[in-house]
CSV table of N, CA, C and O in Angstrom, one decimal:
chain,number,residue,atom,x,y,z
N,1280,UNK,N,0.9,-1.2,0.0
N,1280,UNK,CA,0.0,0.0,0.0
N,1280,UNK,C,0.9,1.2,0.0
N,1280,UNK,O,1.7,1.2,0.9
N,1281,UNK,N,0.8,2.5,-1.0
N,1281,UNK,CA,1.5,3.4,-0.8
N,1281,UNK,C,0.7,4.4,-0.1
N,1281,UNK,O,-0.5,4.5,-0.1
N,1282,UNK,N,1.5,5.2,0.5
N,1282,UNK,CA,0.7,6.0,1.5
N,1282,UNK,C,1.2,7.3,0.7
N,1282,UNK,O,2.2,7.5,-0.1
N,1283,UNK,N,0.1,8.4,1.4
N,1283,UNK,CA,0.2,10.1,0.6
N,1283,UNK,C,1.3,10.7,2.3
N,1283,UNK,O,1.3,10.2,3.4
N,1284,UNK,N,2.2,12.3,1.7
N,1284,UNK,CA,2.8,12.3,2.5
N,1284,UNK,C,4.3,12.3,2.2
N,1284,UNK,O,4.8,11.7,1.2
N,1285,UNK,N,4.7,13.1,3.2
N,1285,UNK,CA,6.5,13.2,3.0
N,1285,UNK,C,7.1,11.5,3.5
N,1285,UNK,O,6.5,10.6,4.1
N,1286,UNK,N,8.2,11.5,3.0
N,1286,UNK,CA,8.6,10.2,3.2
N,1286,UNK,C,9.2,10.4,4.9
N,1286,UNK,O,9.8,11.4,5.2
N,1287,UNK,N,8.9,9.4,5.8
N,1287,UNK,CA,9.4,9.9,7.4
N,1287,UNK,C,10.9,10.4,7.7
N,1287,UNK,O,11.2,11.3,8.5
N,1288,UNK,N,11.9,9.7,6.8
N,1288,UNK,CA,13.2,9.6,6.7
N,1288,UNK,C,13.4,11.1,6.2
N,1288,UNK,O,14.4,11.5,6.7
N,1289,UNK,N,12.6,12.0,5.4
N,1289,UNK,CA,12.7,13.0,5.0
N,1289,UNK,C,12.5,14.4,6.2
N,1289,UNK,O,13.0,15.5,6.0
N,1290,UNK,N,11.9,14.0,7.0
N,1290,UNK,CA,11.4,14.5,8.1
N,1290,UNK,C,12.5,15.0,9.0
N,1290,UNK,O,13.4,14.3,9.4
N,1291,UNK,N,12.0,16.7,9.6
N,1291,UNK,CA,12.7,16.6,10.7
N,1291,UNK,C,12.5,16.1,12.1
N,1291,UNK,O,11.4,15.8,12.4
N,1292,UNK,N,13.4,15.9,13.0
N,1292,UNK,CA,12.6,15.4,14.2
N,1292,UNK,C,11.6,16.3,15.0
N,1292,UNK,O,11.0,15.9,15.9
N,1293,UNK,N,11.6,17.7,14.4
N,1293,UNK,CA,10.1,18.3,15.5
N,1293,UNK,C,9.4,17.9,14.4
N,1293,UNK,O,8.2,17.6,14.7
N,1294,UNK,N,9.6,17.9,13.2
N,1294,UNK,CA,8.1,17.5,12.4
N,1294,UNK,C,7.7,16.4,12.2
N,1294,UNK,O,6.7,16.2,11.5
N,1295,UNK,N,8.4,15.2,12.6
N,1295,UNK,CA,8.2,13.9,12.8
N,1295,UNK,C,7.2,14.0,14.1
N,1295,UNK,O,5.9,13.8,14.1
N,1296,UNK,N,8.0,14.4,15.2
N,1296,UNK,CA,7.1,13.9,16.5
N,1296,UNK,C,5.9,15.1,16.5
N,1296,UNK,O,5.3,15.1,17.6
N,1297,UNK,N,5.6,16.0,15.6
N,1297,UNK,CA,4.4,16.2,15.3
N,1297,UNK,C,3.5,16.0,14.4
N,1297,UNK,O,2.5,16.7,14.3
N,1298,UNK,N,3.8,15.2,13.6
N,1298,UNK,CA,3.1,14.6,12.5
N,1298,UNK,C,2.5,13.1,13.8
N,1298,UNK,O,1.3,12.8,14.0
N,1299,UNK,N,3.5,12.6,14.3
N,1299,UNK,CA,2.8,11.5,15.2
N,1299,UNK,C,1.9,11.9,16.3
N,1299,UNK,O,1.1,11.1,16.8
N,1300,UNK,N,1.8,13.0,16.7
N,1300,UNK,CA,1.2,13.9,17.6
N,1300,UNK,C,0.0,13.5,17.0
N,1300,UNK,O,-0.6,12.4,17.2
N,1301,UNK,N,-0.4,14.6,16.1
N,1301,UNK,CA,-1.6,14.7,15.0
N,1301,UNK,C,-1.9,13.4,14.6
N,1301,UNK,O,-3.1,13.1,14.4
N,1302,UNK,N,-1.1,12.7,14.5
N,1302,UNK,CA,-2.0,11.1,14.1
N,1302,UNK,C,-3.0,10.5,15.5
N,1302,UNK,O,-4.2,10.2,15.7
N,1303,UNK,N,-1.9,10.4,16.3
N,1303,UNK,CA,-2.5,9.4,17.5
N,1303,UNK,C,-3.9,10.5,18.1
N,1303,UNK,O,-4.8,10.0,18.9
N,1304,UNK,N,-4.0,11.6,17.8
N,1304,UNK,CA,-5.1,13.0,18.5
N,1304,UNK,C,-6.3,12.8,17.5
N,1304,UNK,O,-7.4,13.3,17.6
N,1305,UNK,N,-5.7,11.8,16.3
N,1305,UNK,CA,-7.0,11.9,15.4
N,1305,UNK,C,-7.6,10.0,15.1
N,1305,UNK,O,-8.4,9.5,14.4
N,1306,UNK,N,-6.7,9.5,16.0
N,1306,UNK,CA,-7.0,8.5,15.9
N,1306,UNK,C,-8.2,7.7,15.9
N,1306,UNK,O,-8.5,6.9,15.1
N,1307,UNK,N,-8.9,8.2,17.1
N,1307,UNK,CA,-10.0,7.6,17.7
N,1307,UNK,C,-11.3,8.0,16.6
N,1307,UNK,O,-12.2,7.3,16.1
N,1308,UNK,N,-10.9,9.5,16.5
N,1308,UNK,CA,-12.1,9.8,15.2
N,1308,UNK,C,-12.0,9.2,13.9
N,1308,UNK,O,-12.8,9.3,13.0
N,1309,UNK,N,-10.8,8.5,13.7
N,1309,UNK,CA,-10.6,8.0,12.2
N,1309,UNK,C,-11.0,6.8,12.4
N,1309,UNK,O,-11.5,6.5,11.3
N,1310,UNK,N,-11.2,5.6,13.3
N,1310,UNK,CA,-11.4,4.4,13.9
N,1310,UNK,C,-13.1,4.1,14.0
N,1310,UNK,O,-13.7,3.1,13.6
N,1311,UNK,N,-13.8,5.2,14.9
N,1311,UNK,CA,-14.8,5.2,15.0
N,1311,UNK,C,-15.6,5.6,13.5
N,1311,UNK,O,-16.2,4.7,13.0
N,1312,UNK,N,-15.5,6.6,13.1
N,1312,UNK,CA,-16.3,7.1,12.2
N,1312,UNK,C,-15.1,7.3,10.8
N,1312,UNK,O,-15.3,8.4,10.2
N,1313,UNK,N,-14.5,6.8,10.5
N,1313,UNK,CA,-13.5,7.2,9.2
N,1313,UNK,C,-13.9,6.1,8.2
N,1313,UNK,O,-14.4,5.1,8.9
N,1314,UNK,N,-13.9,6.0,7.4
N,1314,UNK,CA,-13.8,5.1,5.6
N,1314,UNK,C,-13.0,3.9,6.2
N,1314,UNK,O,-12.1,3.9,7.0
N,1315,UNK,N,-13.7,2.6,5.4
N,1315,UNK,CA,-12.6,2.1,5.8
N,1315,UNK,C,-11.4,2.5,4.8
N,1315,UNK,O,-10.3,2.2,5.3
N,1316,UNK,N,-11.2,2.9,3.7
N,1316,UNK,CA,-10.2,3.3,3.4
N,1316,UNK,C,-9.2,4.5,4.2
N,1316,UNK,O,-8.0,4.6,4.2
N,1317,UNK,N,-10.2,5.3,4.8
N,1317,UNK,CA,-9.5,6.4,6.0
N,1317,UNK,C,-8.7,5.2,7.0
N,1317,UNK,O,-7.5,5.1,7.0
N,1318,UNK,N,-9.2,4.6,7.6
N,1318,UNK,CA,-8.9,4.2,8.6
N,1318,UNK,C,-7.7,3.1,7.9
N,1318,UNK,O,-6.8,2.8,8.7
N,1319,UNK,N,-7.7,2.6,6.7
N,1319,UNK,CA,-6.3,1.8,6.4
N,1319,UNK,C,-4.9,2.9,6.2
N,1319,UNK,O,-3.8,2.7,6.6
N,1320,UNK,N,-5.4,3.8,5.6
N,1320,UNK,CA,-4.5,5.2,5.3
N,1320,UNK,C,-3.8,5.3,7.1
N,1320,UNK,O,-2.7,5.2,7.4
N,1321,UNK,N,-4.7,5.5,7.7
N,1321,UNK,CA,-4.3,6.0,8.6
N,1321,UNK,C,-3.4,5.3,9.9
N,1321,UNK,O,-2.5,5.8,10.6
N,1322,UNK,N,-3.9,4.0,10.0
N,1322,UNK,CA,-2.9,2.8,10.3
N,1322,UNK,C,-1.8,2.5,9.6
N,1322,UNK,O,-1.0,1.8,10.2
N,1323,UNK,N,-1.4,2.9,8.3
N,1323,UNK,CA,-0.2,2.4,7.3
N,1323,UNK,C,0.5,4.0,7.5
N,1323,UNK,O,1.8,4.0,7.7
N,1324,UNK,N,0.0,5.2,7.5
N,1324,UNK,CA,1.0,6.2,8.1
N,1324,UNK,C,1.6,6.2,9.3
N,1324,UNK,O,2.6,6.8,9.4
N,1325,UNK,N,0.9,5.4,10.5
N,1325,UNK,CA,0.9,5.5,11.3
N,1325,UNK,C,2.5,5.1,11.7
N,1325,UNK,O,3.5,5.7,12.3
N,1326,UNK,N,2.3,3.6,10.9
N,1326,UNK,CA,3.4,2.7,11.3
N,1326,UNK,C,4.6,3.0,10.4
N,1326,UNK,O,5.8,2.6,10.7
N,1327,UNK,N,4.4,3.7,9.4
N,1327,UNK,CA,5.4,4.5,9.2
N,1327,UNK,C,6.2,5.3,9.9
N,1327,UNK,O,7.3,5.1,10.3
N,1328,UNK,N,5.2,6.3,10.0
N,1328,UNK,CA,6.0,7.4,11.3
N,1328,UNK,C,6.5,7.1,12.5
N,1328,UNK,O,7.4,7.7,13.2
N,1329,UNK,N,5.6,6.1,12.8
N,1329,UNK,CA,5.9,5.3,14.5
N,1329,UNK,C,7.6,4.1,14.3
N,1329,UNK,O,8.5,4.0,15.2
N,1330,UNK,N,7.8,3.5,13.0
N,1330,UNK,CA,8.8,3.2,12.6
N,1330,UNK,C,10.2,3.7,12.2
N,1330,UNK,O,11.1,2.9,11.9
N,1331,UNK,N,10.3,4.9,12.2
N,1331,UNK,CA,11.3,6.0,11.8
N,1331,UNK,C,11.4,6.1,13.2
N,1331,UNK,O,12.4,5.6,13.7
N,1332,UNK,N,10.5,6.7,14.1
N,1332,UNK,CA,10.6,7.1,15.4
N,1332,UNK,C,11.5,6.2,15.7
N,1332,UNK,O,12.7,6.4,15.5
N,1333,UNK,N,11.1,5.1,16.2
N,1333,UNK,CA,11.7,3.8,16.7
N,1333,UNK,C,13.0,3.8,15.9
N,1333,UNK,O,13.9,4.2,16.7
N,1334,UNK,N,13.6,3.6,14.6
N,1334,UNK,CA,14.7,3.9,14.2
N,1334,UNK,C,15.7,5.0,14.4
N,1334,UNK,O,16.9,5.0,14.3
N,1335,UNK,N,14.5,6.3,14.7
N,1335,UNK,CA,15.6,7.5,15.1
N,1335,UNK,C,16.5,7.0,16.9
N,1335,UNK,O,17.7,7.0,17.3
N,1336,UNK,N,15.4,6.8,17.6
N,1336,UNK,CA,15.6,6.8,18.8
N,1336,UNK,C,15.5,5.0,19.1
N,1336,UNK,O,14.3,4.5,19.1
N,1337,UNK,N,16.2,4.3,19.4
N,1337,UNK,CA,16.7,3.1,19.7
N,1337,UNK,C,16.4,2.3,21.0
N,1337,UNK,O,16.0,1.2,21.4
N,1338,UNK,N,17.1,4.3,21.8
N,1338,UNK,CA,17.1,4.0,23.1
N,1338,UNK,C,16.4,5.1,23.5
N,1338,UNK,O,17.0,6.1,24.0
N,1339,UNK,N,14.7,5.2,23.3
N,1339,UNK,CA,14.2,6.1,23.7
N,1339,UNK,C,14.2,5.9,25.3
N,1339,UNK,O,14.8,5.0,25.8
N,1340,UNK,N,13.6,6.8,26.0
N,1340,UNK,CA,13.1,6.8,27.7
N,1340,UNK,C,11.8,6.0,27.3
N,1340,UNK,O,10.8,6.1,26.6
N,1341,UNK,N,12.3,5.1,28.2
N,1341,UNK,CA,10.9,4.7,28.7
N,1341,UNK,C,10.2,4.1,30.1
N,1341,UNK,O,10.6,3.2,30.8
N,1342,UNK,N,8.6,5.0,30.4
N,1342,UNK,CA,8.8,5.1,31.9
N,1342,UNK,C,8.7,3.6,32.4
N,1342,UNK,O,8.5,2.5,32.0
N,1343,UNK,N,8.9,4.2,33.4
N,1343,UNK,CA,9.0,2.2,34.9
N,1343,UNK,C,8.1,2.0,34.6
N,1343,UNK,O,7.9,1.0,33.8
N,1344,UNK,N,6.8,3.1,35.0
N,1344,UNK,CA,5.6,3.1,35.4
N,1344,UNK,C,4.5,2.5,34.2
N,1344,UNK,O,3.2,2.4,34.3
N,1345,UNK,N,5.2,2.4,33.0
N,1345,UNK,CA,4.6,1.7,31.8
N,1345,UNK,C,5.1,0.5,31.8
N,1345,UNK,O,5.4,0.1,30.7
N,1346,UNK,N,5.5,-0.3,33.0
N,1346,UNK,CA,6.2,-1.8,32.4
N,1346,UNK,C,5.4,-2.3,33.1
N,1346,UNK,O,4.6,-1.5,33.7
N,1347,UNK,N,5.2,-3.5,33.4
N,1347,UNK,CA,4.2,-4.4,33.6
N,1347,UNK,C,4.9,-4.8,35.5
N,1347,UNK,O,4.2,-5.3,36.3
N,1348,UNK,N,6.5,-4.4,35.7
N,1348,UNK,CA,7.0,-4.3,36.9
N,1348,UNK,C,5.9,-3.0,37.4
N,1348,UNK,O,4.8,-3.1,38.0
N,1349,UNK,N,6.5,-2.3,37.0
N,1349,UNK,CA,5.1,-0.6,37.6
N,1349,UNK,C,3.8,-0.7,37.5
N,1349,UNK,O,3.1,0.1,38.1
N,1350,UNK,N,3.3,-1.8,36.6
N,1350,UNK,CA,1.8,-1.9,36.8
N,1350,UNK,C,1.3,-2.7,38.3
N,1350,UNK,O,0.3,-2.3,38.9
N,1351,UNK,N,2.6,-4.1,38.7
N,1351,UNK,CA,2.2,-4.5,39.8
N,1351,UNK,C,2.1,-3.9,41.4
N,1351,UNK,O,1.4,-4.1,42.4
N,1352,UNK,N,3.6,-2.6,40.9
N,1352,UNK,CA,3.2,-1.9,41.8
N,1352,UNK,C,2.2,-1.1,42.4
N,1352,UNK,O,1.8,-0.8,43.6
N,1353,UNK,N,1.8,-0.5,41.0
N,1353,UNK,CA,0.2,0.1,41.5
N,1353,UNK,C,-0.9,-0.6,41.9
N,1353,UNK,O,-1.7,0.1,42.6
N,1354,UNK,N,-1.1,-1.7,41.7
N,1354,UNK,CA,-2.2,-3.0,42.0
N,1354,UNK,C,-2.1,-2.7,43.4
N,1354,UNK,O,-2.7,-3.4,44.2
């Protein structure tokens, strides 16, 4: 599937991590009420941009409190 859109690799990193901003903020409305062709577009950009991320940053931060150790502690 080709997707519309700058290629991610092309991107800078503030306009990467705000192109992913705007994806995940429009997510829920593209899911509920979008085409299903909206909603394939918008899963195949997703993983685009969410893939570059992940290749830019390797070793991003990531919190305790999202691991499944930090979830037991909240329990």
């Amino acid at each position: 599937m080709t997707t519309m859109g700058i290629d991610p690799a092309q991107l800078s990193d503030d306009d990467l991590i705000r192109e992913l901003r705007q994806l995940h903020t429009t997510r829920s409305d593209t899911f509920f009420h979008g085409s299903d062709d909206a909603l394939s577009h918008h899963t195949s950009r997703t993983n685009e941009l969410e893939s570059e991320y992940l290749r830019r940053y390797p070793d991003r931060e990531v919190d305790p409190e999202r691991l499944r150790e930090g979830a037991r502690q909240r329990s």
